[in-house]
CSV table of C-alpha atoms and ligand atoms in Angstrom, one decimal:
chain,number,residue,atom,x,y,z
K,5,MET,CA,1.7,-1.1,-16.8
K,6,ASN,CA,3.3,2.4,-16.6
K,7,THR,CA,4.5,2.3,-20.4
K,8,GLU,CA,5.3,5.1,-22.5
K,9,VAL,CA,5.4,4.8,-26.3
K,10,LYS,CA,8.5,5.3,-28.0
K,11,LEU,CA,8.9,7.1,-31.5
K,12,ASN,CA,9.2,3.9,-33.4
K,13,GLY,CA,5.8,2.7,-31.7
K,14,GLN,CA,7.4,0.2,-29.3
K,15,LYS,CA,6.4,0.7,-25.7
K,16,LYS,CA,9.1,2.1,-23.3
K,17,VAL,CA,9.6,-0.2,-20.4
K,18,SER,CA,9.4,1.2,-16.6
K,19,LEU,CA,12.2,-0.5,-14.8
K,20,LYS,CA,11.3,1.4,-11.5
K,21,GLY,CA,9.3,-1.3,-9.8
K,22,PHE,CA,11.1,-4.2,-11.1
K,23,THR,CA,12.4,-6.8,-8.5
K,24,LEU,CA,16.2,-7.7,-8.2
K,25,ASN,CA,15.7,-10.8,-10.4
K,26,GLU,CA,13.7,-8.7,-13.2
K,27,LEU,CA,16.6,-6.2,-13.2
K,28,LYS,CA,19.1,-8.9,-13.7
K,29,ASP,CA,17.0,-10.4,-16.5
K,30,TYR,CA,16.5,-7.1,-18.1
K,31,PHE,CA,20.0,-6.4,-18.2
K,32,PHE,CA,20.8,-9.8,-19.6
K,33,SER,CA,18.1,-9.3,-22.1
K,34,ILE,CA,20.0,-6.3,-23.5
K,35,GLY,CA,23.0,-7.7,-23.6
K,36,GLU,CA,24.9,-6.6,-20.4
K,37,ASN,CA,26.0,-8.5,-17.2
K,38,ARG,CA,23.3,-9.5,-14.9
K,39,PHE,CA,25.3,-7.7,-12.2
K,40,ARG,CA,24.2,-4.3,-13.6
K,41,GLY,CA,20.7,-5.5,-12.1
K,42,GLU,CA,21.9,-5.5,-8.7
K,43,GLN,CA,23.9,-2.1,-9.0
K,44,VAL,CA,20.6,-0.4,-10.5
K,45,PHE,CA,18.7,-2.2,-7.8
K,46,ILE,CA,20.8,-0.4,-5.1
K,47,TRP,CA,20.6,3.1,-6.9
K,48,PHE,CA,16.9,2.8,-7.3
K,49,TYR,CA,16.1,1.4,-3.9
K,50,LYS,CA,18.8,2.2,-1.5
K,51,HIS,CA,20.1,5.5,-2.6
K,52,LEU,CA,16.8,6.6,-3.9
K,53,ILE,CA,18.5,8.5,-6.9
K,54,ASP,CA,16.6,10.7,-9.4
K,55,SER,CA,18.1,10.0,-12.5
K,56,TYR,CA,20.5,7.6,-14.4
K,57,ASP,CA,23.5,10.1,-14.4
K,58,GLU,CA,23.7,9.7,-10.7
K,59,MET,CA,24.7,6.3,-11.2
K,60,LYS,CA,28.6,6.3,-10.7
K,61,ASN,CA,29.4,3.0,-11.4
K,62,ILE,CA,27.3,2.4,-14.6
K,63,PRO,CA,29.3,3.3,-17.7
K,64,LYS,CA,28.1,6.6,-19.3
K,65,ASN,CA,27.0,5.2,-22.6
K,66,LEU,CA,24.9,2.5,-20.7
K,67,GLN,CA,23.4,5.6,-18.6
K,68,VAL,CA,22.4,7.6,-21.7
K,69,GLN,CA,20.9,4.5,-23.2
K,70,LEU,CA,19.0,3.6,-20.0
K,71,SER,CA,17.6,7.2,-20.1
K,72,GLU,CA,16.4,7.0,-23.6
K,73,SER,CA,15.0,3.7,-23.6
K,74,THR,CA,13.0,3.6,-20.4
K,75,VAL,CA,10.3,5.6,-18.6
K,76,SER,CA,11.7,8.0,-16.2
K,77,ILE,CA,12.9,6.7,-12.7
K,78,ASN,CA,10.3,8.9,-10.7
K,79,THR,CA,7.0,7.7,-11.1
K,80,LEU,CA,5.3,10.3,-8.6
K,81,LYS,CA,5.5,13.9,-8.1
K,82,LEU,CA,5.0,15.5,-4.6
K,83,ILE,CA,2.3,18.0,-4.9
K,84,SER,CA,2.0,19.1,-1.2
K,85,THR,CA,2.4,18.2,2.3
K,86,MET,CA,0.1,18.8,5.3
K,87,SER,CA,1.2,18.3,9.0
K,88,SER,CA,-0.8,17.9,12.0
K,89,LYS,CA,-0.1,20.5,14.9
K,90,GLU,CA,-1.1,18.1,17.4
K,91,THR,CA,0.7,14.8,16.6
K,92,GLY,CA,3.2,15.9,13.7
K,93,THR,CA,1.5,13.3,11.6
K,94,THR,CA,2.2,14.4,8.0
K,95,LYS,CA,0.0,13.7,4.8
K,96,TYR,CA,1.7,13.7,1.5
K,97,LEU,CA,-0.1,14.1,-1.5
K,98,PHE,CA,1.4,12.7,-4.7
K,99,GLU,CA,0.3,12.8,-8.3
K,100,THR,CA,1.0,9.7,-10.8
K,101,LYS,CA,2.5,10.1,-14.3
K,102,ASP,CA,-1.2,9.6,-15.6
K,103,GLY,CA,-2.5,12.5,-13.5
K,104,TYR,CA,-3.9,10.7,-10.5
K,105,LYS,CA,-3.7,11.6,-6.9
K,106,ILE,CA,-2.8,9.6,-4.0
K,107,GLU,CA,-2.0,10.1,-0.5
K,108,SER,CA,0.6,8.5,2.2
K,109,VAL,CA,1.0,9.4,5.7
K,110,VAL,CA,3.9,9.8,7.9
K,111,ILE,CA,3.1,9.0,11.6
K,112,PRO,CA,5.8,9.9,13.9
K,113,GLU,CA,5.9,8.0,17.3
K,114,VAL,CA,8.2,7.8,20.1
K,115,LYS,CA,10.2,4.9,19.3
K,116,ARG,CA,9.3,4.4,15.8
K,117,THR,CA,7.9,6.4,12.5
K,118,THR,CA,5.6,4.7,10.4
K,119,LEU,CA,4.7,5.2,6.7
K,120,CYS,CA,1.2,4.3,5.6
K,121,ILE,CA,1.1,3.9,1.9
K,122,SER,CA,-1.5,3.3,-0.6
K,123,THR,CA,-1.9,0.5,-3.3
K,124,GLN,CA,-4.8,1.7,-5.3
K,125,VAL,CA,-6.2,5.2,-6.6
K,126,GLY,CA,-9.5,5.1,-4.2
K,127,CYS,CA,-10.7,1.8,-3.7
K,128,PRO,CA,-13.6,-0.5,-5.4
K,129,LEU,CA,-14.7,-2.1,-2.0
K,130,ASP,CA,-17.1,0.3,-0.6
K,131,CYS,CA,-16.8,-0.3,2.9
K,132,LYS,CA,-19.3,1.7,4.7
K,133,PHE,CA,-17.1,3.1,7.4
K,134,CYS,CA,-14.3,4.1,5.0
K,135,ALA,CA,-13.9,7.4,3.3
K,136,THR,CA,-11.8,5.9,0.4
K,137,GLY,CA,-14.3,3.8,-0.4
K,138,LEU,CA,-16.7,6.7,-0.8
K,139,MET,CA,-14.5,8.1,-3.6
K,140,GLY,CA,-14.8,5.3,-5.9
K,141,TYR,CA,-12.0,3.4,-7.7
K,142,SER,CA,-9.7,4.7,-10.4
K,143,LYS,CA,-6.6,2.2,-10.8
K,144,ASN,CA,-4.2,-0.1,-9.3
K,145,LEU,CA,-0.8,1.5,-8.7
K,146,SER,CA,2.5,-0.1,-9.8
K,147,ALA,CA,5.0,-1.6,-7.9
K,148,GLY,CA,7.1,1.6,-8.7
K,149,GLU,CA,4.5,3.8,-7.6
K,150,ILE,CA,4.0,1.8,-4.6
K,151,PHE,CA,7.8,2.2,-3.5
K,152,ASP,CA,8.0,5.8,-4.7
K,153,GLN,CA,5.6,6.9,-1.9
K,154,TYR,CA,8.5,5.4,0.4
K,155,LYS,CA,11.0,7.1,-1.5
K,156,LEU,CA,9.6,10.9,-1.7
K,157,ALA,CA,8.3,10.5,1.9
K,158,ALA,CA,12.0,9.3,3.4
K,159,LYS,CA,13.5,12.1,1.2
K,160,GLU,CA,10.9,14.8,2.7
K,161,TYR,CA,10.6,13.3,6.0
K,162,THR,CA,14.2,13.5,7.4
K,163,LYS,CA,13.6,14.1,11.0
K,164,SER,CA,14.0,10.4,11.7
K,165,ASN,CA,14.1,7.1,9.5
K,166,ILE,CA,11.2,5.8,8.2
K,167,LYS,CA,11.4,1.8,9.2
K,168,ASN,CA,7.8,0.7,9.5
K,169,ILE,CA,5.7,0.6,6.5
K,170,VAL,CA,1.8,-0.3,6.7
K,171,TYR,CA,0.1,-1.0,3.8
K,172,MET,CA,-3.3,0.6,4.9
K,173,GLY,CA,-3.7,3.7,2.9
K,174,MET,CA,-5.8,3.9,0.0
K,175,GLY,CA,-7.1,0.5,-1.6
K,176,GLU,CA,-7.2,-3.1,-0.9
K,177,PRO,CA,-3.6,-4.6,-1.4
K,178,LEU,CA,-4.7,-8.0,-2.1
K,179,LEU,CA,-6.9,-6.7,-5.0
K,180,ASN,CA,-3.7,-5.3,-6.5
K,181,TYR,CA,-1.9,-8.7,-5.7
K,182,ASP,CA,1.0,-8.7,-8.5
K,183,GLU,CA,2.1,-5.1,-7.9
K,184,THR,CA,1.8,-5.3,-3.9
K,185,LEU,CA,3.9,-8.5,-4.0
K,186,LYS,CA,6.6,-7.1,-6.2
K,187,SER,CA,6.9,-4.0,-4.1
K,188,LEU,CA,7.2,-6.2,-1.0
K,189,LYS,CA,9.9,-8.2,-2.8
K,190,ILE,CA,11.9,-5.2,-3.1
K,191,PHE,CA,11.5,-3.9,0.5
K,192,ALA,CA,12.5,-7.4,1.5
K,193,GLU,CA,15.8,-7.7,-0.4
K,194,ASP,CA,19.0,-7.8,2.0
K,195,LEU,CA,20.6,-5.1,-0.4
K,196,ILE,CA,18.4,-2.6,1.7
K,197,PRO,CA,19.1,-3.4,5.1
K,198,GLU,CA,17.5,-0.5,6.5
K,199,LEU,CA,14.2,-2.0,5.6
K,200,SER,CA,12.9,-5.5,6.2
K,201,LEU,CA,9.6,-7.3,6.2
K,202,LYS,CA,9.7,-7.6,10.0
K,203,ARG,CA,8.7,-4.1,9.8
K,204,ILE,CA,6.0,-4.3,7.2
K,205,ILE,CA,2.3,-4.9,7.9
K,206,VAL,CA,-0.1,-5.7,5.0
K,207,SER,CA,-3.8,-5.0,6.0
K,208,THR,CA,-6.2,-6.7,4.0
K,209,VAL,CA,-10.1,-6.8,4.3
K,210,GLY,CA,-9.9,-10.5,3.2
K,211,ILE,CA,-9.4,-11.9,-0.3
K,212,ALA,CA,-9.3,-15.4,1.0
K,213,PRO,CA,-7.5,-17.0,-2.2
K,214,LYS,CA,-5.1,-14.4,-2.1
K,215,ILE,CA,-4.1,-14.8,1.4
K,216,ILE,CA,-3.4,-18.4,0.4
K,217,GLU,CA,-1.4,-17.3,-2.4
K,218,LEU,CA,0.6,-14.8,-0.2
K,219,ALA,CA,1.2,-17.7,2.2
K,220,ASN,CA,2.7,-19.8,-0.5
K,221,SER,CA,4.8,-16.9,-1.7
K,222,GLY,CA,7.5,-17.5,0.9
K,223,LEU,CA,7.6,-13.8,1.8
K,224,ARG,CA,6.6,-14.1,5.5
K,225,VAL,CA,5.2,-10.7,5.9
K,226,LYS,CA,2.8,-9.7,8.6
K,227,LEU,CA,-0.7,-9.7,7.9
K,228,ALA,CA,-3.4,-7.5,9.6
K,229,PHE,CA,-7.1,-8.5,8.7
K,230,SER,CA,-10.0,-6.0,8.9
K,231,LEU,CA,-12.4,-8.1,10.8
K,232,HIS,CA,-14.8,-5.5,12.7
K,233,SER,CA,-17.2,-8.0,13.2
K,234,CYS,CA,-17.6,-11.8,13.9
K,235,PHE,CA,-20.9,-12.2,12.6
K,236,GLU,CA,-21.3,-12.8,8.9
K,237,ASP,CA,-24.3,-10.7,8.4
K,238,ILE,CA,-23.0,-7.6,10.3
K,239,ARG,CA,-19.6,-7.7,8.5
K,240,SER,CA,-21.4,-8.1,5.0
K,241,LYS,CA,-23.3,-5.0,6.0
K,242,LEU,CA,-20.3,-3.0,6.7
K,243,ILE,CA,-17.8,-4.8,4.0
K,244,PRO,CA,-20.0,-5.8,1.0
K,245,ILE,CA,-17.2,-8.1,-0.2
K,246,ASN,CA,-17.8,-10.5,2.8
K,247,LYS,CA,-20.7,-11.7,0.7
K,248,LYS,CA,-18.4,-13.0,-1.9
K,249,TYR,CA,-15.4,-14.2,0.5
K,250,SER,CA,-17.0,-14.8,3.8
K,251,LEU,CA,-15.8,-14.4,7.4
K,252,ARG,CA,-15.3,-18.3,7.4
K,253,GLU,CA,-13.5,-18.6,4.4
K,254,ASN,CA,-10.9,-16.0,5.1
K,255,LEU,CA,-10.5,-17.2,8.6
K,256,ASP,CA,-9.7,-20.7,7.2
K,257,ALA,CA,-7.2,-18.8,5.0
K,258,ILE,CA,-5.6,-16.9,7.7
K,259,ARG,CA,-5.3,-20.1,9.8
K,260,TYR,CA,-3.3,-21.5,6.9
K,261,TYR,CA,-1.4,-18.2,6.6
K,262,THR,CA,-0.4,-18.2,10.4
K,263,LYS,CA,0.7,-21.9,10.1
K,264,LYS,CA,2.6,-21.3,6.9
K,265,THR,CA,4.4,-18.2,7.7
K,266,GLN,CA,4.8,-18.8,11.5
K,267,THR,CA,3.4,-15.2,12.3
K,268,LYS,CA,0.4,-13.9,14.2
K,269,ILE,CA,-2.4,-12.4,12.7
K,270,THR,CA,-3.4,-8.9,13.8
K,271,PHE,CA,-7.0,-8.4,13.7
K,272,GLU,CA,-8.3,-4.7,13.3
K,273,TYR,CA,-11.5,-4.1,15.2
K,274,LEU,CA,-13.1,-0.7,14.6
K,275,MET,CA,-15.4,0.3,17.5
K,276,LEU,CA,-18.8,1.1,16.3
K,277,SER,CA,-21.6,1.9,18.8
K,278,GLY,CA,-24.3,-0.8,18.9
K,279,ILE,CA,-23.0,-2.6,16.1
K,280,ASN,CA,-19.9,-4.7,17.0
K,281,ASP,CA,-19.4,-3.4,20.6
K,282,ARG,CA,-21.9,-5.4,22.4
K,283,LYS,CA,-21.7,-8.5,24.8
K,284,GLU,CA,-22.1,-11.1,21.9
K,285,ASP,CA,-19.5,-9.3,19.8
K,286,LEU,CA,-17.1,-9.4,23.0
K,287,ARG,CA,-17.9,-13.1,23.4
K,288,GLU,CA,-17.1,-14.0,19.7
K,289,LEU,CA,-14.0,-12.3,19.5
K,290,VAL,CA,-12.5,-14.0,22.4
K,291,LYS,CA,-13.5,-17.4,20.9
K,292,LEU,CA,-11.9,-16.4,17.7
K,293,CYS,CA,-8.7,-15.0,19.3
K,294,ASN,CA,-8.2,-18.1,21.4
K,295,SER,CA,-8.5,-20.1,18.3
K,296,LEU,CA,-5.3,-19.0,16.5
K,297,PRO,CA,-2.0,-16.7,17.0
K,298,SER,CA,-3.4,-13.5,17.0
K,299,LYS,CA,-3.4,-10.0,18.4
K,300,ILE,CA,-6.1,-7.3,18.3
K,301,ASN,CA,-5.8,-3.7,17.2
K,302,VAL,CA,-8.9,-1.7,18.6
K,303,ILE,CA,-9.4,1.2,16.4
K,304,PRO,CA,-11.8,4.0,17.6
K,305,PHE,CA,-14.0,5.0,14.7
K,306,ASN,CA,-13.0,8.3,12.8
K,307,SER,CA,-15.8,10.3,11.7
K,308,LEU,CA,-16.6,10.4,7.9
K,309,ASP,CA,-18.6,13.5,8.5
K,310,HIS,CA,-16.2,15.7,6.3
K,311,MET,CA,-17.3,13.3,3.2
K,312,ASN,CA,-21.4,14.0,4.0
K,313,PRO,CA,-22.0,10.2,3.7
K,314,GLY,CA,-25.5,8.8,3.3
K,315,GLY,CA,-27.3,5.5,3.7
K,316,PHE,CA,-25.7,3.0,6.4
K,317,SER,CA,-22.6,5.1,6.6
K,318,ALA,CA,-24.5,8.1,7.8
K,319,GLU,CA,-25.8,6.1,10.8
K,320,LEU,CA,-22.5,4.7,11.9
K,321,GLN,CA,-21.3,6.3,15.3
K,322,PRO,CA,-18.1,5.7,17.3
K,323,SER,CA,-18.3,3.6,20.5
K,324,SER,CA,-18.0,6.1,23.5
K,325,LYS,CA,-14.5,6.0,25.3
K,326,LYS,CA,-16.0,4.5,28.2
K,327,ARG,CA,-17.4,1.6,26.0
K,328,ILE,CA,-14.0,1.0,24.5
K,329,TYR,CA,-12.5,1.1,27.7
K,330,GLU,CA,-14.7,-1.7,29.1
K,331,PHE,CA,-14.2,-3.7,25.9
K,332,VAL,CA,-10.5,-3.6,25.9
K,333,ASN,CA,-10.5,-4.3,29.6
K,334,ALA,CA,-12.8,-7.3,29.1
K,335,LEU,CA,-10.6,-8.5,26.4
K,336,LYS,CA,-7.5,-8.2,28.5
K,337,ASP,CA,-9.3,-10.1,31.4
K,338,GLN,CA,-9.3,-13.0,29.0
K,339,ASN,CA,-5.4,-12.8,28.3
K,340,ILE,CA,-6.0,-11.5,24.9
K,341,ASN,CA,-3.2,-9.2,23.4
K,342,VAL,CA,-5.0,-6.2,22.6
K,343,ARG,CA,-3.9,-2.5,22.1
K,344,VAL,CA,-6.0,0.5,21.3
K,345,ARG,CA,-4.6,2.1,17.9
K,346,HIS,CA,-4.9,5.9,18.8
K,347,THR,CA,-6.0,8.1,16.2
K,348,THR,CA,-3.6,10.3,14.9
K,349,GLY,CA,-3.8,13.3,12.3
K,350,GLU,CA,-7.6,13.5,12.4
K,351,ASP,CA,-7.4,17.2,12.0
K,352,ILE,CA,-5.9,17.0,8.8
K,353,ALA,CA,-8.0,14.1,7.4
K,354,ALA,CA,-5.0,11.7,7.6
K,355,ALA,CA,-6.3,9.2,10.2
K,356,CYS,CA,-7.4,5.7,9.1
K,357,GLY,CA,-10.1,5.5,6.8
K,358,GLN,CA,-10.1,9.2,6.0
K,359,LEU,CA,-8.0,9.4,2.9
K,360,ALA,CA,-9.8,10.6,0.0
K,361,ILE,CA,-9.4,13.1,-2.8
K,362,PRO,CA,-11.6,13.9,-5.5
K,363,GLN,CA,-9.7,13.0,-8.7
N,13,LIG,N1,-8.2,-2.3,2.5
N,13,LIG,C1,-7.2,-2.8,3.5
N,13,LIG,C2,-6.2,-1.5,3.6
N,13,LIG,C3,-6.8,-0.5,4.1
N,13,LIG,S1,-6.3,-0.3,5.8
N,13,LIG,C4,-8.1,-3.1,4.8
N,13,LIG,O1,-9.0,-2.7,4.8
N,13,LIG,O2,-7.6,-3.6,5.5
N,13,LIG,C5,-7.4,0.9,6.4
N,13,LIG,C6,-7.5,0.5,7.8
N,13,LIG,O3,-8.3,1.4,8.6
N,13,LIG,C7,-8.4,-0.7,7.9
N,13,LIG,O4,-8.2,-1.6,9.2
N,13,LIG,C8,-9.8,-0.2,8.0
N,13,LIG,O5,-10.8,-1.0,8.6
N,13,LIG,C9,-9.4,1.2,8.8
N,13,LIG,N2,-10.5,2.0,8.8
N,13,LIG,C10,-11.1,2.3,7.6
N,13,LIG,N3,-11.9,3.5,7.7
N,13,LIG,C11,-12.0,3.7,9.1
N,13,LIG,C12,-12.5,4.8,9.8
N,13,LIG,N4,-13.6,5.6,9.5
N,13,LIG,N5,-12.1,5.1,11.3
N,13,LIG,C13,-10.8,4.3,11.7
N,13,LIG,N6,-10.4,3.2,10.9
N,13,LIG,C14,-10.9,3.0,9.6
């Protein structure tokens, strides 16, 4: 992935996106001491440098060798930023080396600033409520491209430190499992103490075998599951891949995940009028939440009108504020841990499920 062809026909390697162990192995493989891998790791991922000549503790000849034999350190270019006047939410438009556009969003909140990053260009899943699905799928992002969204946003957004990262931008992280995992391993390293897996959430629509694999990876990252309905048939209408990886199979995998990692699962629940906000939806949701360590994020549905959707997507309407209020209070009455995720950035189409760019 992310390779360039050298003059002699060999492929240049892209070190950005390598984990600590991969960097150590790389330096060993070119006859250098393994600790060079640790030094370069710190320059890449802690100091967020742009070129090898900034690496003060790397000998000049090695700096030159690296810049000649590897792909450039920056995998993304910042094209533009757009800020919401109402909330300060900022959307970043980036371009990959091969010319694809992706978006990330910085969401400032009183106590914390959260960065929402993408794992794919577009998304292959075609969820009926999501703008990214409507734009189709182009490619998986590399771990370097996933990390560099943080790098560029952190360099641009200096008002407060980004400490929370949510994998909730474009794409399905578990369909790009290997590169997503590598990026998580980078964020998890103690060498960058300002970031930690405690402050990272990976959101998935539910790719059951990959949930099991992630549980077994030993990473203990927090997982969010885009539930949206407790009924298989309704969920399949909203999220077509539910026909392949059913809710039941996913819930089994999630049960395993929560046990293995000792974490709670966050259920994301979009409020769609008449589709998942009925009495029977509430009853099933309570049953489910009582059956495993969990909390619920209720998400008001953000309109897709700016995308002119057709078919079932065009029929989807947000639940009324009153209905959301009743629904949430009914959950609270049952001692369910629930919060409403307030929409932010709707005026710049940067809210959940609104990320989409024509390629
Ligand atoms: N594919 C992953 C990661 C994307 S996360 C996943 O689905 O979990 C995007 C989050 O925003 C998910 O919880 C998704 O359900 C939610 N979302 C998608 N479209 C939305 C919309 N129109 N309004 C509000 N939330 C939406």
